[in-house]
Tab-separated table of C-alpha atoms and ligand atoms in Angstrom:
chain	number	residue	atom	x	y	z
A	1	MET	CA	8.919	-12.633	-12.466
A	2	PRO	CA	5.677	-11.245	-10.964
A	3	PRO	CA	2.500	-13.089	-11.927
A	4	GLU	CA	0.885	-11.609	-15.058
A	5	ASN	CA	-1.916	-9.299	-14.040
A	6	ASP	CA	-4.347	-8.650	-16.840
A	7	GLY	CA	-6.935	-7.292	-14.384
A	8	THR	CA	-9.198	-10.291	-14.854
A	9	ASN	CA	-10.859	-11.186	-11.635
A	10	GLY	CA	-14.278	-10.524	-13.005
A	11	ASN	CA	-14.576	-6.796	-12.727
A	12	ILE	CA	-13.036	-6.903	-9.263
A	13	PRO	CA	-9.521	-5.450	-9.074
A	14	VAL	CA	-6.872	-7.992	-8.054
A	15	HIS	CA	-4.750	-5.434	-6.232
A	16	VAL	CA	-6.163	-2.285	-4.573
A	17	GLY	CA	-3.997	0.427	-3.092
A	18	ILE	CA	-5.360	3.013	-0.682
A	19	ILE	CA	-3.918	6.415	0.219
A	20	MET	CA	-5.728	6.706	3.543
A	21	ASP	CA	-5.852	10.467	3.863
A	22	GLY	CA	-7.858	12.944	5.913
A	23	ASN	CA	-7.374	11.745	9.497
A	24	GLY	CA	-6.181	15.173	10.611
A	25	ARG	CA	-9.047	17.050	8.944
A	26	TRP	CA	-11.588	14.558	10.336
A	27	ALA	CA	-10.312	15.325	13.841
A	28	LYS	CA	-10.173	19.078	13.265
A	29	GLN	CA	-13.767	19.076	12.109
A	30	ARG	CA	-14.693	17.696	15.538
A	31	GLY	CA	-12.377	19.933	17.532
A	32	LEU	CA	-10.205	16.904	18.420
A	33	PRO	CA	-6.427	16.501	18.283
A	34	ARG	CA	-4.973	15.002	15.094
A	35	THR	CA	-4.071	11.871	17.044
A	36	ALA	CA	-7.795	11.148	17.555
A	37	GLY	CA	-8.110	11.099	13.746
A	38	HIS	CA	-5.301	8.569	13.482
A	39	LEU	CA	-6.917	6.331	16.084
A	40	GLU	CA	-10.187	6.441	14.171
A	41	GLY	CA	-8.295	5.871	10.913
A	42	LEU	CA	-6.816	2.680	12.316
A	43	LYS	CA	-10.329	1.395	13.094
A	44	THR	CA	-11.333	2.134	9.506
A	45	ALA	CA	-8.280	0.311	8.190
A	46	LYS	CA	-9.185	-2.782	10.205
A	47	ARG	CA	-12.745	-2.661	8.900
A	48	MET	CA	-11.537	-2.187	5.358
A	49	VAL	CA	-9.223	-5.200	5.516
A	50	LYS	CA	-12.306	-7.352	6.225
A	51	GLU	CA	-14.445	-5.557	3.584
A	52	ALA	CA	-11.792	-5.965	0.931
A	53	SER	CA	-11.197	-9.599	1.782
A	54	ASP	CA	-14.981	-10.338	1.713
A	55	ARG	CA	-15.100	-8.831	-1.785
A	56	GLY	CA	-12.438	-11.162	-3.188
A	57	ILE	CA	-9.617	-8.656	-3.441
A	58	LYS	CA	-6.338	-10.551	-3.385
A	59	TYR	CA	-3.907	-7.750	-2.425
A	60	LEU	CA	-4.595	-4.611	-0.417
A	61	SER	CA	-1.823	-2.017	-0.167
A	62	LEU	CA	-2.366	0.500	2.625
A	63	TYR	CA	-0.358	3.717	2.710
A	64	VAL	CA	0.307	4.018	6.404
A	65	PHE	CA	3.308	6.358	6.696
A	66	SER	CA	5.333	8.008	3.968
A	67	THR	CA	9.047	8.835	3.791
A	68	GLU	CA	7.901	12.471	3.935
A	69	ASN	CA	5.674	12.061	7.009
A	70	TRP	CA	8.762	12.375	9.269
A	71	LYS	CA	8.357	16.124	8.716
A	72	ARG	CA	5.435	16.119	11.127
A	73	ALA	CA	5.618	16.921	14.831
A	74	ALA	CA	7.546	14.198	16.799
A	75	GLY	CA	4.455	13.505	18.947
A	76	GLU	CA	2.280	12.755	15.914
A	77	VAL	CA	4.923	10.571	14.318
A	78	SER	CA	5.449	8.471	17.454
A	79	PHE	CA	1.655	8.195	17.925
A	80	ILE	CA	1.206	6.790	14.417
A	81	LEU	CA	4.111	4.357	14.795
A	82	GLY	CA	2.745	3.304	18.178
A	83	LEU	CA	-0.634	2.556	16.586
A	84	VAL	CA	1.031	0.399	13.963
A	85	LYS	CA	2.854	-1.571	16.640
A	86	GLN	CA	-0.333	-2.046	18.590
A	87	TYR	CA	-2.126	-3.153	15.477
A	88	LEU	CA	0.541	-5.669	14.615
A	89	LEU	CA	0.531	-7.039	18.157
A	90	LYS	CA	-3.228	-7.189	18.576
A	91	GLU	CA	-4.474	-8.200	15.213
A	92	MET	CA	-2.519	-11.377	14.680
A	93	ASP	CA	-5.534	-13.483	15.785
A	94	PHE	CA	-7.642	-11.755	13.168
A	95	SER	CA	-4.963	-12.431	10.539
A	96	ARG	CA	-4.773	-16.095	11.584
A	97	GLU	CA	-8.586	-16.554	11.538
A	98	ASN	CA	-8.912	-14.945	8.125
A	99	ARG	CA	-5.656	-16.398	6.705
A	100	ILE	CA	-4.502	-12.884	5.925
A	101	ARG	CA	-0.876	-12.534	4.986
A	102	VAL	CA	0.906	-9.375	6.203
A	103	ARG	CA	3.583	-7.825	4.022
A	104	HIS	CA	5.653	-4.659	4.192
A	105	ALA	CA	6.687	-2.139	1.579
A	106	GLY	CA	9.123	0.665	2.338
A	107	ASN	CA	12.441	1.406	3.925
A	108	MET	CA	12.832	-0.961	6.858
A	109	ALA	CA	16.275	0.437	7.754
A	110	GLY	CA	14.766	3.802	8.616
A	111	LEU	CA	12.232	2.444	11.106
A	112	PRO	CA	12.729	2.179	14.892
A	113	GLU	CA	14.014	-1.306	15.747
A	114	ASP	CA	10.907	-2.327	17.797
A	115	ILE	CA	8.498	-1.476	14.902
A	116	ALA	CA	10.776	-3.165	12.329
A	117	GLY	CA	10.915	-6.240	14.567
A	118	GLU	CA	7.109	-6.436	14.886
A	119	ILE	CA	6.695	-6.092	11.134
A	120	ARG	CA	9.248	-8.853	10.450
A	121	LYS	CA	7.488	-11.074	12.929
A	122	ALA	CA	4.034	-10.477	11.467
A	123	CYS	CA	5.313	-11.114	7.929
A	124	GLU	CA	7.069	-14.276	9.085
A	125	GLU	CA	4.118	-15.647	11.104
A	126	THR	CA	1.669	-15.149	8.242
A	127	ARG	CA	3.914	-16.029	5.299
A	128	ASP	CA	2.074	-19.266	4.482
A	129	PHE	CA	-1.424	-17.790	4.716
A	130	THR	CA	-3.251	-18.011	1.446
A	131	GLY	CA	-6.025	-15.429	2.038
A	132	MET	CA	-5.793	-11.784	1.083
A	133	GLN	CA	-2.377	-10.156	1.329
A	134	VAL	CA	-2.241	-6.827	3.159
A	135	ILE	CA	0.774	-4.732	2.270
A	136	LEU	CA	1.604	-2.109	4.864
A	137	ALA	CA	3.407	0.771	3.142
A	138	LEU	CA	5.310	2.096	6.104
A	139	ASN	CA	8.183	4.494	5.773
A	140	TYR	CA	7.349	4.095	2.103
A	141	GLY	CA	8.184	6.463	-0.711
A	142	GLY	CA	7.933	5.504	-4.359
A	143	ARG	CA	11.153	7.327	-5.256
A	144	ASP	CA	12.953	5.755	-2.319
A	145	GLU	CA	11.786	2.306	-3.396
A	146	ILE	CA	12.978	2.840	-6.960
A	147	VAL	CA	16.385	4.084	-5.800
A	148	ARG	CA	16.797	1.121	-3.386
A	149	SER	CA	15.768	-1.220	-6.214
A	150	VAL	CA	18.300	0.247	-8.617
A	151	ASN	CA	21.052	-0.009	-6.013
A	152	ARG	CA	20.190	-3.651	-5.296
A	153	ALA	CA	20.156	-4.444	-9.004
A	154	ILE	CA	23.556	-2.787	-9.559
A	155	ASN	CA	25.039	-4.620	-6.602
A	156	GLU	CA	23.705	-7.896	-7.881
A	157	VAL	CA	25.089	-7.378	-11.370
A	158	ASN	CA	28.442	-6.162	-10.065
A	159	LYS	CA	28.683	-9.174	-7.783
A	160	ASN	CA	28.645	-11.420	-10.803
A	161	ALA	CA	30.846	-9.296	-13.058
A	162	GLU	CA	34.520	-8.510	-13.246
A	163	GLY	CA	36.349	-5.310	-14.121
A	164	SER	CA	35.181	-3.725	-17.333
A	165	ALA	CA	32.294	-6.179	-17.627
A	166	ARG	CA	30.547	-4.247	-14.839
A	167	VAL	CA	27.005	-3.054	-15.300
A	168	GLN	CA	26.335	-0.996	-18.409
A	169	GLY	CA	22.663	-0.424	-18.030
A	170	LEU	CA	19.614	-1.785	-16.272
A	171	THR	CA	16.421	-3.069	-17.816
A	172	GLU	CA	12.858	-2.391	-16.655
A	173	GLU	CA	12.675	-6.054	-15.709
A	174	ALA	CA	15.714	-5.751	-13.461
A	175	VAL	CA	14.366	-2.693	-11.664
A	176	ARG	CA	10.954	-4.394	-11.293
A	177	ASN	CA	12.565	-7.519	-9.838
A	178	PHE	CA	14.303	-5.574	-7.069
A	179	LEU	CA	11.317	-3.600	-5.895
A	180	ASP	CA	10.117	-4.352	-2.362
A	181	ASN	CA	7.560	-6.986	-3.352
A	182	PRO	CA	8.304	-8.142	-6.906
A	183	ASP	CA	5.975	-11.139	-6.691
A	184	ILE	CA	2.932	-8.878	-6.129
A	185	PRO	CA	1.093	-7.778	-9.276
A	186	ASP	CA	0.808	-4.046	-9.961
A	187	PRO	CA	-2.205	-2.322	-8.429
A	188	ASP	CA	-5.286	-2.205	-10.629
A	189	LEU	CA	-7.050	0.446	-8.570
A	190	VAL	CA	-5.570	3.154	-6.346
A	191	ILE	CA	-8.016	4.947	-4.093
A	192	ARG	CA	-7.301	8.271	-2.371
A	193	THR	CA	-9.631	9.554	0.307
A	194	ALA	CA	-10.082	13.161	1.459
A	195	GLY	CA	-10.274	14.712	-1.969
A	196	GLU	CA	-6.677	15.467	-2.901
A	197	PHE	CA	-5.794	14.831	-6.545
A	198	ARG	CA	-2.206	13.725	-6.034
A	199	ILE	CA	-0.182	10.578	-5.624
A	200	SER	CA	2.113	11.755	-2.758
A	201	ASN	CA	4.881	9.328	-3.669
A	202	PHE	CA	2.721	6.168	-3.481
A	203	LEU	CA	3.526	3.186	-5.753
A	204	LEU	CA	5.142	5.327	-8.441
A	205	TRP	CA	6.536	2.442	-10.471
A	206	GLU	CA	3.766	-0.060	-9.767
A	207	GLY	CA	0.895	2.380	-10.369
A	208	ALA	CA	1.934	3.250	-13.936
A	209	TYR	CA	-1.309	1.827	-15.289
A	210	ALA	CA	-3.495	1.770	-12.189
A	211	GLU	CA	-6.981	3.255	-12.344
A	212	TYR	CA	-7.297	6.134	-9.862
A	213	TYR	CA	-10.311	6.859	-7.737
A	214	ILE	CA	-10.609	9.945	-5.552
A	215	SER	CA	-13.164	10.060	-2.762
A	216	PRO	CA	-14.083	13.315	-1.028
A	217	LYS	CA	-14.676	11.565	2.289
A	218	PHE	CA	-12.104	11.603	5.060
A	219	TRP	CA	-10.594	8.188	5.776
A	220	PRO	CA	-12.196	7.713	9.211
A	221	ASP	CA	-15.610	8.100	7.554
A	222	TRP	CA	-14.926	5.448	4.872
A	223	THR	CA	-17.242	2.416	4.805
A	224	GLY	CA	-17.709	-0.788	2.907
A	225	ASN	CA	-20.239	1.026	0.687
A	226	ASP	CA	-17.543	3.481	-0.348
A	227	LEU	CA	-15.274	0.600	-1.253
A	228	GLU	CA	-18.121	-0.931	-3.212
A	229	GLU	CA	-18.554	2.327	-5.163
A	230	ALA	CA	-14.869	2.547	-5.931
A	231	ILE	CA	-14.862	-1.048	-7.174
A	232	GLY	CA	-18.008	-0.292	-9.206
A	233	SER	CA	-16.300	2.680	-10.817
A	234	TYR	CA	-13.247	0.542	-11.588
A	235	GLY	CA	-15.474	-2.070	-13.234
A	236	LYS	CA	-16.672	0.518	-15.783
A	237	ARG	CA	-13.221	1.723	-16.803
A	238	ASP	CA	-11.738	0.891	-20.183
A	239	ARG	CA	-8.188	-0.122	-19.424
A	240	ARG	CA	-6.186	0.285	-22.592
A	241	PHE	CA	-2.590	0.050	-21.375
A	242	GLY	CA	-1.621	2.269	-24.306
A	243	GLY	CA	-3.386	0.138	-26.854
A	244	VAL	CA	-6.780	0.414	-28.510
A	245	THR	CA	-9.882	-1.403	-27.361
A	246	GLU	CA	-11.730	-3.155	-30.176
A	247	GLY	CA	-15.011	-1.417	-31.075
A	248	LYS	CA	-14.370	1.609	-28.862
A	249	THR	CA	-12.514	3.932	-31.254
B	301	IPE	C1	-3.449	10.462	6.691
B	301	IPE	O1	-4.105	11.497	7.308
B	301	IPE	C2	-2.555	9.707	7.639
B	301	IPE	C3	-1.131	9.909	7.463
B	301	IPE	C4	-0.579	10.644	6.504
B	301	IPE	C5	-0.223	9.234	8.361
B	301	IPE	P1	-3.446	12.898	7.538
B	301	IPE	O2	-2.818	12.943	8.861
B	301	IPE	O3	-2.554	13.270	6.369
B	301	IPE	O4	-4.728	13.833	7.514
B	301	IPE	P2	-4.875	15.274	6.879
B	301	IPE	O5	-4.471	15.169	5.449
B	301	IPE	O6	-4.006	16.185	7.666
B	301	IPE	O7	-6.321	15.578	7.043
B	302	IPE	C1	-0.090	10.573	2.019
B	302	IPE	O1	-0.770	11.529	2.692
B	302	IPE	C2	0.620	9.649	2.953
B	302	IPE	C3	-0.274	8.712	3.666
B	302	IPE	C4	-1.546	8.620	3.559
B	302	IPE	C5	0.410	7.801	4.572
B	302	IPE	P1	-0.149	12.957	3.118
B	302	IPE	O2	-1.156	13.652	3.920
B	302	IPE	O3	1.177	12.751	3.719
B	302	IPE	O4	0.050	13.634	1.690
B	302	IPE	P2	0.175	15.162	1.300
B	302	IPE	O5	1.147	15.805	2.271
B	302	IPE	O6	-1.182	15.759	1.434
B	302	IPE	O7	0.630	15.177	-0.103
B	303	MG	MG1	-2.901	14.196	4.624
């Protein structure tokens, strides 16, 4: 079972997810190729890991590459994946110094072997670190994750059953337990940069009761102050989870 997350960490969200959008538009604005935006976006991501960790956030999910992003030009796709590899190779010292644990969410089977290998290595090398956990959502799609979870759950049940006793139906708990990182509590706050009001297949199951925060700024322009504002906005929300808050009706 995942740890219960009642959102109590003061008014600081325990788990923050970020849809890091707007790299292409940031570059276009400057007459640069889209790849320049991704390079700058990586720098922002590195800064934001530190900013989030300094603010006591326990889990930071970063949407790096979606299951739909393969539709982009081959050159852009390989550039992004190359940046990820470089990040994983170069930032291990930073992770070690700050005790940051690296995790992955998404479809590992669909990733090039060298990238998958680096991710596995980073996850393995940092698995005992007790600082903030950074979840890299890479080749991640919420629908894909749910389908993979359901298939794992069915396989598991069928493994233990015989003939007609085979699976009749799955519970929410079973689906939850076979998601990519079932030990991680659901996100409290999901931020999207670059002004789009959509979820683009990010944490569909886990974000059922997340608070959403949309920033107009492009991701490469994001700063610690922007994160501070998002957390401030979160702190003022009335999270009801379908119930009624005493004194507020
Ligand atoms: C987000 O920036 C990064 C990825 C999706 C990999 P975009 O590349 O989507 O930037 P825009 O939305 O085109 O500006
Ligand atoms: C979402 O951004 C994916 C990531 C940030 C990795 P997109 O740019 O792919 O989303 P859409 O196409 O605008 O919905
Ligand atoms: Mg985009």
